[in-house]
CSV table of C-alpha atoms in Angstrom, one decimal:
chain,number,residue,atom,x,y,z
G,12,MET,CA,23.6,44.2,15.7
G,13,VAL,CA,22.2,42.3,18.7
G,14,LEU,CA,21.2,44.6,21.4
G,15,ARG,CA,21.7,42.7,24.1
G,16,LYS,CA,24.1,42.2,26.8
G,17,ILE,CA,27.2,39.2,26.0
G,18,THR,CA,26.1,38.2,29.2
G,19,ASP,CA,23.0,37.0,27.9
G,20,GLN,CA,23.8,35.9,24.2
G,21,THR,CA,24.9,32.2,23.9
G,22,GLY,CA,28.8,31.6,22.6
G,23,ASP,CA,27.1,31.0,18.9
G,24,GLU,CA,25.5,34.4,18.7
G,25,VAL,CA,28.5,36.3,19.9
G,26,TRP,CA,30.2,34.4,17.2
G,27,GLU,CA,28.4,35.5,14.2
G,28,GLN,CA,28.7,39.2,14.9
G,29,PHE,CA,32.2,38.3,14.9
G,30,ILE,CA,31.2,36.8,11.5
G,31,VAL,CA,29.2,40.2,10.3
G,32,ASN,CA,31.8,42.9,12.0
G,33,VAL,CA,34.9,41.7,11.1
G,34,ARG,CA,35.1,39.2,9.0
G,35,SER,CA,33.2,40.7,6.6
G,36,VAL,CA,35.7,43.8,6.6
G,37,ALA,CA,38.8,41.3,6.5
G,38,ARG,CA,36.9,39.8,3.0
G,39,PHE,CA,36.4,43.0,1.7
G,40,ARG,CA,39.7,44.5,2.0
G,41,ASP,CA,41.0,41.0,1.1
G,42,LEU,CA,38.6,41.6,-2.6
G,43,PHE,CA,39.5,45.3,-2.6
G,44,GLU,CA,43.2,44.3,-2.6
G,45,ARG,CA,42.9,41.6,-5.1
G,46,GLN,CA,41.0,43.5,-7.9
G,47,PRO,CA,43.2,45.0,-11.1
G,48,ARG,CA,45.1,48.4,-10.4
G,49,ALA,CA,44.6,51.1,-12.8
G,50,GLY,CA,48.1,52.6,-12.7
G,51,ALA,CA,50.1,53.5,-10.2
G,52,ARG,CA,47.4,55.2,-8.1
G,53,THR,CA,46.9,55.3,-4.8
G,54,ARG,CA,44.0,53.3,-3.7
G,55,TYR,CA,41.4,54.4,-0.4
G,56,ILE,CA,39.6,52.5,2.1
G,57,ILE,CA,38.1,54.4,4.5
G,58,ASN,CA,35.6,52.6,7.0
G,59,VAL,CA,33.3,54.5,8.7
G,60,PRO,CA,31.7,52.7,11.5
G,61,SER,CA,29.1,53.3,14.0
G,62,SER,CA,29.5,55.1,17.2
G,63,ALA,CA,28.6,52.1,18.6
G,64,ILE,CA,32.0,51.9,18.8
G,65,HIS,CA,32.3,53.9,21.5
G,66,TYR,CA,29.8,51.8,24.2
G,67,ASN,CA,32.2,50.2,26.5
G,68,ASN,CA,29.7,51.0,29.2
G,69,GLY,CA,26.3,52.3,29.9
G,70,SER,CA,22.5,51.4,29.5
G,71,TYR,CA,22.4,51.1,26.5
G,72,PRO,CA,22.9,47.1,25.5
G,73,LEU,CA,24.9,47.2,22.6
G,74,GLY,CA,27.0,43.6,24.1
G,75,CYS,CA,29.4,42.4,21.1
G,76,GLY,CA,28.6,45.8,18.7
G,77,THR,CA,31.3,47.6,20.4
G,78,ILE,CA,34.1,45.0,20.4
G,79,THR,CA,33.3,43.9,16.9
G,80,LYS,CA,33.5,47.5,15.6
G,81,ASN,CA,36.5,48.1,17.4
G,82,SER,CA,38.3,44.7,16.2
G,83,ALA,CA,37.3,45.4,12.7
G,84,ALA,CA,38.4,49.2,13.1
G,85,LEU,CA,42.0,47.4,14.7
G,86,LEU,CA,42.2,44.8,11.8
G,87,LEU,CA,42.6,47.6,9.1
G,88,GLN,CA,44.7,49.9,11.3
G,89,LYS,CA,47.6,46.8,12.3
G,90,THR,CA,46.4,46.1,7.7
G,91,ALA,CA,47.4,49.8,7.0
G,92,ASP,CA,50.9,49.2,9.2
G,93,GLU,CA,51.7,46.8,7.1
G,94,SER,CA,51.1,48.1,4.0
G,95,ASP,CA,52.5,49.9,1.0
G,96,LEU,CA,51.1,54.2,1.9
G,97,SER,CA,51.6,54.7,-1.9
G,98,LYS,CA,49.3,52.0,-2.9
G,99,THR,CA,46.4,51.9,-0.5
G,100,GLN,CA,45.5,54.4,1.9
G,101,ILE,CA,43.9,53.5,5.1
G,102,ILE,CA,42.2,55.0,7.6
G,103,ASN,CA,38.8,55.3,10.4
G,104,PHE,CA,36.9,57.4,11.2
G,105,ASN,CA,33.9,58.2,14.0
G,106,PRO,CA,31.2,59.7,11.9
G,107,SER,CA,29.3,61.2,15.0
G,108,ALA,CA,27.1,61.1,16.9
G,109,ILE,CA,23.9,60.8,14.1
G,110,LEU,CA,20.6,59.1,14.9
G,111,THR,CA,20.1,55.9,12.8
G,112,LEU,CA,17.4,53.5,12.3
G,113,VAL,CA,19.2,50.8,14.6
G,114,GLY,CA,19.2,54.2,17.1
G,115,LYS,CA,15.5,54.3,17.0
G,116,GLY,CA,15.0,50.6,17.0
G,117,ALA,CA,16.1,50.9,20.3
G,118,SER,CA,13.6,53.9,21.4
G,119,LEU,CA,15.8,56.7,20.8
G,120,THR,CA,15.0,60.1,19.6
G,121,ALA,CA,15.7,63.0,18.0
G,122,ASP,CA,15.7,64.9,21.3
G,123,SER,CA,17.8,61.7,23.3
G,124,ALA,CA,20.4,63.6,22.0
G,125,ASP,CA,22.3,66.6,20.8
G,126,TRP,CA,22.5,64.7,17.3
G,127,ASP,CA,24.7,65.7,14.5
G,128,HIS,CA,23.6,66.1,10.9
G,129,GLU,CA,24.0,63.0,9.0
G,130,ASP,CA,25.6,64.8,6.0
G,131,LEU,CA,28.4,66.0,8.7
G,132,PRO,CA,30.9,63.0,7.6
G,133,ASP,CA,30.6,63.6,4.0
G,134,SER,CA,33.1,66.3,3.4
G,135,PHE,CA,35.5,64.4,5.6
G,136,ASP,CA,35.3,61.1,3.8
G,137,VAL,CA,36.0,62.9,0.7
G,138,TRP,CA,39.1,64.7,2.0
G,139,ALA,CA,40.3,61.2,4.0
G,140,ALA,CA,40.6,59.7,0.4
G,141,SER,CA,43.7,62.1,-0.6
G,142,LEU,CA,47.4,62.3,-0.6
G,143,GLU,CA,46.6,65.2,2.2
G,144,ALA,CA,44.8,62.8,5.1
G,145,ALA,CA,48.2,60.2,4.4
G,146,PHE,CA,49.1,61.8,7.9
G,147,LEU,CA,46.4,60.1,9.2
G,148,ARG,CA,46.8,56.6,7.6
G,149,SER,CA,46.6,53.0,10.5
G,150,ARG,CA,45.1,56.5,12.9
G,151,PHE,CA,41.2,56.1,13.9
G,152,VAL,CA,39.8,59.7,14.2
């Protein structure tokens, strides 16, 4: 992720981030759907973007990180709307506020915020990949 304002980047630098964060998700979904199916079971795509998806303003210069991660999530939401739920269930969810290596590289520390434990999203992730969570299809939770 490029930690600079969009206005401090060239068009090529901005586009490269779309390739990394959006095109890669589209390619992953395409390859996932092309895999041979084992029976008639539902398959699951659980997208867990970074919390950067929510930083629309402020002093933390995520630039294209917010735009591209939102674009990738919306791509999956629209794909979920168009998909047969009995074949593929797609859900996006926020992993909570976890101090990552990128955050540490941007000078954030354990005292910078009230960080959640890095294991917090695990149980939700497993549950999201179940038929019980089908009502969340095509949503960002």
